[in-house]
Coordinates of N, CA and C in Angstrom, one line a residue:
M1 N -1.4 -7.3 26.6 CA -0.4 -7.6 25.5 C -1.1 -8.2 24.3
S2 N -0.8 -7.6 23.1 CA -1.4 -8.0 21.9 C -0.3 -8.7 21.1
S3 N -0.7 -9.7 20.3 CA 0.2 -10.5 19.5 C 0.8 -9.7 18.3
A4 N 0.0 -8.7 17.9 CA 0.5 -7.9 16.7 C 0.5 -6.4 17.1
L5 N 1.5 -5.8 16.6 CA 1.6 -4.3 16.8 C 1.5 -3.7 15.4
V6 N 0.5 -2.8 15.2 CA 0.3 -2.2 13.9 C 0.7 -0.7 14.1
I7 N 1.7 -0.3 13.4 CA 2.2 1.0 13.4 C 1.7 1.8 12.2
D8 N 0.9 2.8 12.6 CA 0.3 3.7 11.5 C 1.2 4.9 11.5
G9 N 1.9 5.1 10.4 CA 2.9 6.2 10.2 C 2.4 7.4 9.5
H10 N 1.1 7.5 9.3 CA 0.6 8.6 8.5 C 0.1 9.7 9.5
P11 N 0.5 11.0 9.3 CA 0.1 12.1 10.2 C -1.4 12.4 10.2
D12 N -2.2 11.9 9.2 CA -3.6 12.2 9.0 C -4.5 11.0 9.3
A13 N -5.3 11.1 10.3 CA -6.2 10.0 10.7 C -7.2 9.7 9.6
R14 N -7.5 10.6 8.7 CA -8.5 10.4 7.6 C -7.9 9.8 6.4
S15 N -6.6 9.5 6.4 CA -5.9 9.0 5.2 C -6.3 7.5 4.9
L16 N -6.1 7.1 3.7 CA -6.3 5.7 3.3 C -5.3 4.8 4.1
T17 N -4.1 5.3 4.3 CA -3.2 4.5 5.1 C -3.7 4.2 6.5
A18 N -4.3 5.2 7.1 CA -4.8 5.0 8.5 C -6.0 4.0 8.4
E19 N -6.9 4.1 7.4 CA -8.0 3.3 7.3 C -7.6 1.8 7.1
L20 N -6.6 1.6 6.3 CA -6.1 0.3 6.0 C -5.5 -0.3 7.3
A21 N -4.8 0.5 8.1 CA -4.3 0.0 9.4 C -5.5 -0.4 10.3
R22 N -6.5 0.4 10.3 CA -7.7 0.0 11.2 C -8.3 -1.3 10.7
R23 N -8.5 -1.4 9.4 CA -9.1 -2.6 8.9 C -8.3 -3.9 9.2
Y24 N -7.0 -3.8 9.0 CA -6.1 -4.9 9.3 C -6.2 -5.3 10.7
A25 N -6.1 -4.3 11.6 CA -6.1 -4.6 13.1 C -7.4 -5.2 13.5
A26 N -8.5 -4.7 13.0 CA -9.8 -5.2 13.4 C -10.0 -6.7 12.9
A27 N -9.5 -7.0 11.7 CA -9.6 -8.3 11.2 C -8.7 -9.3 11.9
H28 N -7.5 -8.8 12.3 CA -6.5 -9.6 13.1 C -7.2 -10.2 14.4
G29 N -7.8 -9.3 15.1 CA -8.5 -9.8 16.3 C -7.6 -9.7 17.6
D30 N -6.3 -9.6 17.5 CA -5.5 -9.4 18.6 C -4.3 -8.5 18.3
A31 N -4.7 -7.3 17.8 CA -3.7 -6.3 17.4 C -3.9 -5.0 18.1
R32 N -2.8 -4.4 18.3 CA -2.8 -3.0 18.9 C -2.4 -2.0 17.8
I33 N -3.1 -1.0 17.6 CA -2.7 0.1 16.7 C -1.9 1.1 17.4
L34 N -0.8 1.4 16.9 CA 0.1 2.5 17.4 C 0.1 3.6 16.4
A35 N -0.9 4.6 16.5 CA -1.0 5.7 15.6 C 0.0 6.8 16.0
L36 N 1.1 6.9 15.3 CA 2.2 7.8 15.8 C 1.8 9.2 15.9
R37 N 0.8 9.7 15.2 CA 0.3 11.0 15.3 C -0.3 11.3 16.6
D38 N -0.7 10.3 17.4 CA -1.3 10.5 18.7 C -0.3 10.4 19.8
L39 N 0.9 10.1 19.5 CA 2.0 10.0 20.5 C 2.6 11.4 20.8
D40 N 3.0 11.6 22.0 CA 3.7 12.8 22.4 C 5.1 12.6 22.5
F41 N 5.9 12.9 21.5 CA 7.4 12.7 21.5 C 8.0 13.6 20.5
D42 N 9.3 13.9 20.8 CA 10.1 14.7 19.9 C 10.7 13.8 18.8
P43 N 10.3 13.9 17.6 CA 10.8 13.0 16.5 C 12.3 13.3 16.1
S44 N 12.9 14.3 16.6 CA 14.2 14.7 16.2 C 15.3 14.0 17.2
L45 N 16.2 13.3 16.6 CA 17.3 12.7 17.4 C 18.3 13.8 17.6
R46 N 18.1 14.7 18.5 CA 18.8 16.0 18.6 C 20.3 15.9 18.8
F47 N 20.8 14.8 19.4 CA 22.2 14.7 19.6 C 22.8 13.5 18.8
G48 N 22.1 13.1 17.8 CA 22.6 11.9 17.1 C 22.7 10.7 18.1
Y49 N 23.8 10.0 18.0 CA 24.0 8.9 18.9 C 25.1 9.2 19.9
R50 N 25.5 10.5 19.9 CA 26.5 10.9 20.9 C 26.0 11.0 22.3
Q51 N 24.7 11.4 22.4 CA 24.1 11.5 23.8 C 22.7 11.0 23.7
R52 N 22.3 10.3 24.7 CA 20.9 9.7 24.8 C 19.9 10.8 25.2
M53 N 18.8 10.8 24.5 CA 17.7 11.7 24.9 C 16.8 10.9 25.9
E54 N 16.2 11.6 26.8 CA 15.3 10.9 27.8 C 14.0 10.5 27.0
L55 N 13.6 9.3 27.2 CA 12.4 8.8 26.5 C 11.1 9.3 27.1
E56 N 10.3 9.8 26.3 CA 8.9 10.3 26.7 C 8.1 9.0 27.1
P57 N 7.1 9.2 28.0 CA 6.3 8.1 28.4 C 5.7 7.3 27.2
D58 N 5.2 8.0 26.2 CA 4.6 7.3 25.0 C 5.7 6.5 24.3
L59 N 6.9 6.9 24.2 CA 7.9 6.1 23.6 C 8.3 4.9 24.4
I60 N 8.3 5.1 25.7 CA 8.6 3.9 26.6 C 7.5 2.9 26.4
D61 N 6.2 3.3 26.3 CA 5.1 2.4 26.1 C 5.2 1.7 24.7
A62 N 5.6 2.5 23.7 CA 5.8 1.9 22.4 C 6.9 0.9 22.3
K63 N 8.0 1.2 23.0 CA 9.1 0.2 23.0 C 8.7 -1.1 23.7
R64 N 7.9 -0.9 24.7 CA 7.4 -2.1 25.4 C 6.5 -3.0 24.5
A65 N 5.7 -2.3 23.8 CA 4.8 -3.0 22.8 C 5.7 -3.7 21.7
L66 N 6.7 -3.1 21.3 CA 7.6 -3.7 20.3 C 8.3 -4.9 20.9
A67 N 8.6 -4.9 22.1 CA 9.3 -6.0 22.8 C 8.4 -7.1 23.0
E68 N 7.1 -6.9 23.0 CA 6.2 -8.0 23.3 C 5.5 -8.6 22.1
A69 N 5.5 -7.9 20.9 CA 4.8 -8.3 19.8 C 5.4 -9.5 19.1
A70 N 4.5 -10.4 18.6 CA 5.0 -11.5 17.7 C 5.0 -11.1 16.3
T71 N 4.2 -10.1 15.9 CA 4.2 -9.6 14.6 C 4.2 -8.1 14.6
V72 N 5.0 -7.4 13.8 CA 5.0 -6.0 13.7 C 4.7 -5.6 12.2
V73 N 3.7 -4.7 12.1 CA 3.1 -4.3 10.8 C 3.2 -2.8 10.7
V74 N 3.8 -2.3 9.6 CA 4.0 -0.9 9.4 C 3.2 -0.4 8.2
F75 N 2.3 0.6 8.4 CA 1.6 1.2 7.3 C 2.1 2.6 7.1
T76 N 2.5 2.9 5.8 CA 3.1 4.2 5.5 C 2.9 4.6 4.1
P77 N 2.8 5.9 3.8 CA 2.8 6.4 2.4 C 4.3 6.6 2.0
L78 N 4.5 6.7 0.7 CA 5.8 7.0 0.2 C 5.8 8.5 -0.2
W79 N 6.6 9.3 0.5 CA 6.7 10.7 0.3 C 8.2 11.0 -0.1
W80 N 8.4 11.6 -1.2 CA 9.7 12.0 -1.7 C 10.7 10.9 -1.6
G81 N 10.3 9.7 -2.0 CA 11.2 8.5 -2.0 C 11.4 7.9 -0.6
S82 N 10.8 8.5 0.4 CA 11.0 7.9 1.8 C 9.7 7.9 2.5
V83 N 9.7 7.8 3.8 CA 8.5 7.8 4.7 C 8.3 9.1 5.3
P84 N 7.1 9.4 5.8 CA 6.9 10.7 6.5 C 7.9 10.9 7.7
A85 N 8.2 12.2 7.9 CA 9.1 12.5 9.0 C 8.7 12.0 10.3
L86 N 7.4 11.8 10.5 CA 6.8 11.3 11.8 C 7.3 9.9 12.0
L87 N 7.2 9.1 10.9 CA 7.6 7.7 11.1 C 9.1 7.5 11.2
K88 N 9.8 8.3 10.4 CA 11.3 8.3 10.4 C 11.8 8.7 11.8
G89 N 11.1 9.7 12.4 CA 11.5 10.2 13.7 C 11.2 9.1 14.8
F90 N 10.1 8.4 14.6 CA 9.8 7.3 15.5 C 10.9 6.2 15.5
F91 N 11.3 5.9 14.3 CA 12.4 4.9 14.2 C 13.7 5.4 14.9
D92 N 14.0 6.7 14.6 CA 15.2 7.2 15.2 C 15.2 7.2 16.7
R93 N 14.1 7.5 17.3 CA 14.0 7.7 18.7 C 13.7 6.4 19.5
A94 N 12.9 5.5 18.8 CA 12.5 4.3 19.5 C 13.4 3.1 19.3
L95 N 14.2 3.0 18.2 CA 15.0 1.9 18.0 C 16.5 2.2 18.3
L96 N 16.9 1.7 19.4 CA 18.2 2.2 19.9 C 19.2 1.1 20.1
P97 N 20.5 1.4 20.0 CA 21.6 0.4 20.1 C 21.5 -0.2 21.5
Q98 N 21.8 -1.5 21.6 CA 21.8 -2.3 22.8 C 20.4 -2.5 23.4
Q99 N 19.4 -2.0 22.7 CA 18.0 -2.2 23.1 C 17.2 -3.0 22.0
E100 N 17.2 -2.4 20.8 CA 16.5 -3.1 19.7 C 17.5 -3.7 18.7
Y101 N 18.7 -3.3 18.8 CA 19.8 -3.9 18.0 C 21.1 -3.7 18.6
R102 N 22.1 -4.4 18.2 CA 23.5 -4.2 18.7 C 24.4 -4.7 17.6
Y103 N 25.7 -4.5 17.8 CA 26.7 -5.0 16.8 C 27.6 -6.0 17.6
S104 N 27.9 -7.1 16.8 CA 28.8 -8.1 17.4 C 30.2 -7.6 17.4
K105 N 31.1 -8.4 18.0 CA 32.5 -8.1 18.1 C 33.1 -8.0 16.7
L106 N 32.5 -8.7 15.7 CA 33.0 -8.6 14.4 C 32.3 -7.5 13.6
G107 N 31.5 -6.7 14.3 CA 30.9 -5.5 13.6 C 29.6 -5.8 12.9
M108 N 29.1 -7.0 13.0 CA 27.8 -7.4 12.3 C 26.6 -7.0 13.2
P109 N 25.6 -6.5 12.5 CA 24.4 -6.1 13.3 C 23.6 -7.4 13.8
E110 N 23.1 -7.2 15.0 CA 22.3 -8.3 15.6 C 20.9 -7.7 16.0
G111 N 19.8 -8.1 15.5 CA 18.5 -7.6 15.9 C 18.1 -8.2 17.2
L112 N 17.5 -7.4 18.0 CA 17.1 -7.8 19.3 C 15.5 -7.9 19.5
L113 N 14.8 -7.4 18.5 CA 13.3 -7.6 18.7 C 12.9 -9.0 18.6
P114 N 12.0 -9.5 19.4 CA 11.6 -10.9 19.4 C 10.7 -11.3 18.3
A115 N 10.0 -10.3 17.7 CA 9.0 -10.6 16.6 C 9.8 -11.3 15.4
R116 N 9.1 -12.3 14.9 CA 9.7 -13.0 13.7 C 8.9 -12.8 12.5
N117 N 7.8 -12.2 12.6 CA 6.9 -11.9 11.4 C 6.7 -10.4 11.3
G118 N 6.8 -9.9 10.1 CA 6.6 -8.4 9.9 C 5.9 -8.2 8.6
R119 N 5.2 -7.1 8.5 CA 4.6 -6.7 7.2 C 4.9 -5.2 7.0
L120 N 4.9 -4.8 5.7 CA 5.0 -3.4 5.4 C 3.9 -3.2 4.3
F121 N 3.0 -2.2 4.6 CA 2.0 -1.8 3.6 C 2.5 -0.4 3.1
L122 N 2.8 -0.4 1.9 CA 3.4 0.8 1.3 C 2.5 1.4 0.3
L123 N 2.1 2.7 0.5 CA 1.2 3.3 -0.5 C 1.9 4.4 -1.2
A124 N 1.6 4.6 -2.5 CA 2.3 5.6 -3.3 C 1.4 6.1 -4.4
D125 N 1.5 7.4 -4.8 CA 0.8 7.9 -5.9 C 1.5 7.4 -7.2
T126 N 2.8 7.0 -7.1 CA 3.5 6.5 -8.3 C 2.8 5.3 -8.9
P127 N 2.5 5.4 -10.2 CA 2.0 4.2 -10.9 C 2.9 3.1 -10.9
W128 N 2.4 1.8 -11.0 CA 3.3 0.7 -10.9 C 4.3 0.6 -12.1
F129 N 3.9 1.1 -13.2 CA 4.7 1.0 -14.4 C 5.9 2.0 -14.4
L130 N 5.9 2.9 -13.4 CA 7.1 3.8 -13.3 C 8.1 3.3 -12.3
T131 N 7.8 2.3 -11.5 CA 8.7 1.9 -10.4 C 10.0 1.3 -10.9
P132 N 10.1 0.8 -12.2 CA 11.5 0.4 -12.6 C 12.4 1.6 -12.8
F133 N 11.8 2.8 -12.9 CA 12.6 4.0 -13.1 C 12.8 4.7 -11.8
T134 N 11.8 4.8 -11.0 CA 11.8 5.5 -9.7 C 12.3 4.6 -8.5
G135 N 12.0 3.3 -8.6 CA 12.3 2.5 -7.5 C 11.3 2.7 -6.3
L136 N 11.5 1.9 -5.3 CA 10.7 2.1 -4.1 C 11.7 2.1 -2.9
P137 N 12.5 3.1 -2.7 CA 13.5 3.1 -1.7 C 12.9 3.0 -0.3
A138 N 11.7 3.4 -0.1 CA 11.1 3.3 1.3 C 10.9 1.9 1.6
Q139 N 10.6 1.0 0.6 CA 10.5 -0.4 0.9 C 11.8 -1.0 1.5
T140 N 12.9 -0.7 0.8 CA 14.2 -1.1 1.3 C 14.5 -0.6 2.7
H141 N 14.2 0.7 2.9 CA 14.4 1.4 4.1 C 13.7 0.7 5.3
V142 N 12.4 0.5 5.1 CA 11.6 0.0 6.2 C 11.8 -1.5 6.4
A143 N 11.6 -2.3 5.3 CA 11.6 -3.7 5.4 C 13.0 -4.3 5.7
R144 N 14.0 -3.8 5.0 CA 15.3 -4.4 5.2 C 16.1 -3.6 6.2
G145 N 16.2 -2.3 6.0 CA 17.1 -1.4 6.8 C 16.6 -1.2 8.2
T146 N 15.3 -1.5 8.5 CA 14.8 -1.2 9.8 C 14.3 -2.5 10.5
L147 N 13.2 -3.1 9.9 CA 12.6 -4.2 10.6 C 13.5 -5.4 10.6
R148 N 14.1 -5.8 9.5 CA 15.0 -6.9 9.5 C 16.3 -6.6 10.2
F149 N 16.7 -5.4 10.2 CA 17.9 -5.0 10.9 C 17.7 -5.2 12.4
C150 N 16.5 -5.0 12.9 CA 16.2 -5.1 14.3 C 15.8 -6.5 14.7
G151 N 15.9 -7.5 13.7 CA 15.7 -8.9 14.1 C 14.4 -9.5 13.6
I152 N 13.5 -8.8 12.9 CA 12.3 -9.4 12.3 C 12.7 -10.1 11.0
R153 N 12.8 -11.4 11.0 CA 13.4 -12.1 9.9 C 12.5 -12.1 8.7
S154 N 11.2 -12.3 8.8 CA 10.4 -12.4 7.7 C 9.5 -11.2 7.5
V155 N 9.7 -10.4 6.5 CA 9.0 -9.1 6.3 C 8.4 -9.2 4.9
R156 N 7.1 -9.2 4.8 CA 6.4 -9.2 3.5 C 5.8 -7.8 3.2
T157 N 6.0 -7.4 2.0 CA 5.5 -6.1 1.6 C 4.3 -6.2 0.7
T158 N 3.3 -5.4 1.0 CA 2.2 -5.2 0.1 C 2.2 -3.8 -0.4
R159 N 2.3 -3.6 -1.7 CA 2.4 -2.3 -2.3 C 1.1 -1.9 -3.0
M160 N 0.7 -0.7 -2.7 CA -0.6 -0.2 -3.3 C -0.2 1.1 -4.0
L161 N -0.1 1.0 -5.3 CA 0.5 2.1 -6.1 C -0.6 2.7 -7.0
G162 N -0.3 4.0 -7.4 CA -1.2 4.7 -8.2 C -2.4 5.2 -7.3
V163 N -2.2 5.5 -6.1 CA -3.3 5.8 -5.2 C -4.1 7.0 -5.6
K164 N -3.4 8.0 -6.1 CA -4.0 9.3 -6.4 C -5.1 9.1 -7.5
D165 N -4.9 8.2 -8.4 CA -5.8 8.0 -9.5 C -6.6 6.7 -9.4
A166 N -6.6 6.1 -8.2 CA -7.2 4.8 -8.0 C -8.8 5.0 -8.0
S167 N -9.4 4.1 -8.7 CA -10.9 4.1 -8.7 C -11.5 3.6 -7.3
P168 N -12.7 4.0 -7.1 CA -13.3 3.5 -5.8 C -13.3 2.0 -5.7
E169 N -13.4 1.3 -6.8 CA -13.3 -0.2 -6.8 C -11.9 -0.7 -6.4
R170 N -10.9 0.0 -6.9 CA -9.6 -0.3 -6.6 C -9.3 -0.1 -5.1
I171 N -9.8 1.0 -4.6 CA -9.6 1.3 -3.2 C -10.3 0.2 -2.3
T172 N -11.5 -0.1 -2.7 CA -12.2 -1.2 -2.0 C -11.4 -2.5 -2.0
S173 N -10.8 -2.8 -3.1 CA -10.0 -4.1 -3.2 C -8.8 -4.0 -2.3
W174 N -8.2 -2.8 -2.1 CA -7.1 -2.7 -1.2 C -7.6 -2.9 0.3
L175 N -8.7 -2.3 0.6 CA -9.2 -2.4 1.9 C -9.6 -3.9 2.2
D176 N -10.1 -4.6 1.3 CA -10.4 -6.0 1.4 C -9.1 -6.8 1.6
R177 N -8.1 -6.4 0.9 CA -6.8 -7.1 1.0 C -6.2 -6.9 2.4
A178 N -6.4 -5.7 3.0 CA -5.9 -5.5 4.4 C -6.6 -6.4 5.3
I179 N -7.9 -6.6 5.1 CA -8.8 -7.4 6.0 C -8.4 -8.9 5.8
T180 N -8.2 -9.3 4.6 CA -7.8 -10.7 4.4 C -6.4 -11.0 5.0
L181 N -5.4 -10.2 4.9 CA -4.1 -10.4 5.5 C -4.2 -10.3 7.0
G182 N -5.0 -9.4 7.5 CA -5.1 -9.2 8.9 C -5.7 -10.5 9.5
R183 N -6.8 -11.0 8.9 CA -7.4 -12.2 9.4 C -6.5 -13.4 9.4
R184 N -5.7 -13.5 8.3 CA -4.8 -14.6 8.1 C -3.7 -14.5 9.2
D185 N -3.1 -13.4 9.4 CA -2.1 -13.2 10.4 C -2.6 -13.5 11.8
G186 N -3.9 -13.1 12.0 CA -4.4 -13.3 13.3 C -4.6 -14.8 13.6
I187 N -4.9 -15.6 12.6 CA -5.0 -17.0 12.8 C -3.6 -17.6 13.2
R188 N -2.6 -17.2 12.4 CA -1.3 -17.6 12.7 C -0.8 -17.2 14.0
D189 N -1.0 -15.9 14.4 CA -0.5 -15.4 15.7 C -1.2 -16.0 16.9
R190 N -2.4 -16.5 16.7 CA -3.1 -17.1 17.8 C -2.7 -18.6 17.9
G191 N -1.9 -19.1 17.0 CA -1.4 -20.4 17.1 C -2.2 -21.5 16.5
R192 N -3.2 -21.1 15.7 CA -4.1 -22.2 15.2 C -3.7 -22.7 13.8
G193 N -2.7 -21.9 13.2 CA -2.2 -22.4 11.9 C -3.1 -22.0 10.8
A194 N -2.5 -21.5 9.7 CA -3.3 -21.1 8.6 C -3.6 -22.1 7.6
G195 N -2.9 -23.3 7.6 CA -3.2 -24.4 6.7 C -2.4 -24.2 5.4
P196 N -2.2 -25.3 4.7 CA -1.3 -25.2 3.5 C -1.8 -24.3 2.4
Q197 N -3.1 -24.3 2.2 CA -3.7 -23.5 1.1 C -3.5 -22.0 1.4
A198 N -3.7 -21.6 2.6 CA -3.5 -20.2 3.0 C -2.1 -19.8 2.9
M199 N -1.2 -20.7 3.3 CA 0.2 -20.4 3.2 C 0.7 -20.3 1.8
A200 N 0.2 -21.1 0.9 CA 0.5 -21.0 -0.5 C 0.0 -19.7 -1.1
A201 N -1.2 -19.3 -0.7 CA -1.7 -18.0 -1.2 C -0.9 -16.9 -0.7
E202 N -0.5 -16.9 0.5 CA 0.4 -15.9 1.1 C 1.7 -15.7 0.3
A203 N 2.3 -16.9 0.0 CA 3.6 -16.8 -0.7 C 3.4 -16.2 -2.1
A204 N 2.3 -16.5 -2.7 CA 2.0 -16.0 -4.1 C 1.8 -14.5 -4.0
S205 N 1.1 -14.0 -3.0 CA 0.7 -12.6 -2.9 C 1.9 -11.7 -2.7
S206 N 3.0 -12.2 -2.1 CA 4.1 -11.4 -1.8 C 4.8 -10.8 -3.0
S207 N 4.6 -11.4 -4.2 CA 5.2 -10.9 -5.4 C 4.3 -9.9 -6.2
V208 N 3.1 -9.7 -5.7 CA 2.2 -8.8 -6.5 C 2.6 -7.4 -6.2
V209 N 2.5 -6.5 -7.3 CA 2.9 -5.1 -7.1 C 1.6 -4.3 -7.1
A210 N 1.0 -4.1 -8.2 CA -0.1 -3.1 -8.3 C -1.4 -3.6 -7.7
T211 N -1.6 -4.9 -7.7 CA -2.9 -5.4 -7.2 C -2.8 -6.1 -5.9
S212 N -1.7 -5.9 -5.1 CA -1.6 -6.5 -3.8 C -2.5 -5.9 -2.8

């Protein structure tokens, strides 16, 4: 059992997204990487919610990891305003009513995942200065509509924008950022405490867009 579950939602293991996930997990020290491209499962929810599909062994294992993690971290690119089909299919198949969430008698959603800390690393070719016009719907989708919906109360987003035209120095700074956050989360998840200065730095970093 690892204290952090790192979900790599990119189909390509050679991508920057995948490398960031590896750097974060290594720095954390007690994290498991769930590279969705390596799982054997049907990403299509073929019957909607009318009929349950039998869960493949890899999905059963993934759901068990979700149920045990104290921190859940998602790494994904932004494609066509959303996430890759692989990641969306994983959410559709793995996050199920009465298991990862349910509705109260008043119709309010109740998240059932035990993790209280979450992160989203969102990569996009879109330059930061265009986001007021294009928005970042994938951030809302994953952070609020998925992780928080399933019970993860605190979800911080790190946005890495303008990837296509990023300089080698910029990419290196992003990799270093993943290492820094992974190390900090590892300290917290192992119960040693990050200290007031680290917590203050974390709060400040959550509002950074292009240089996070």
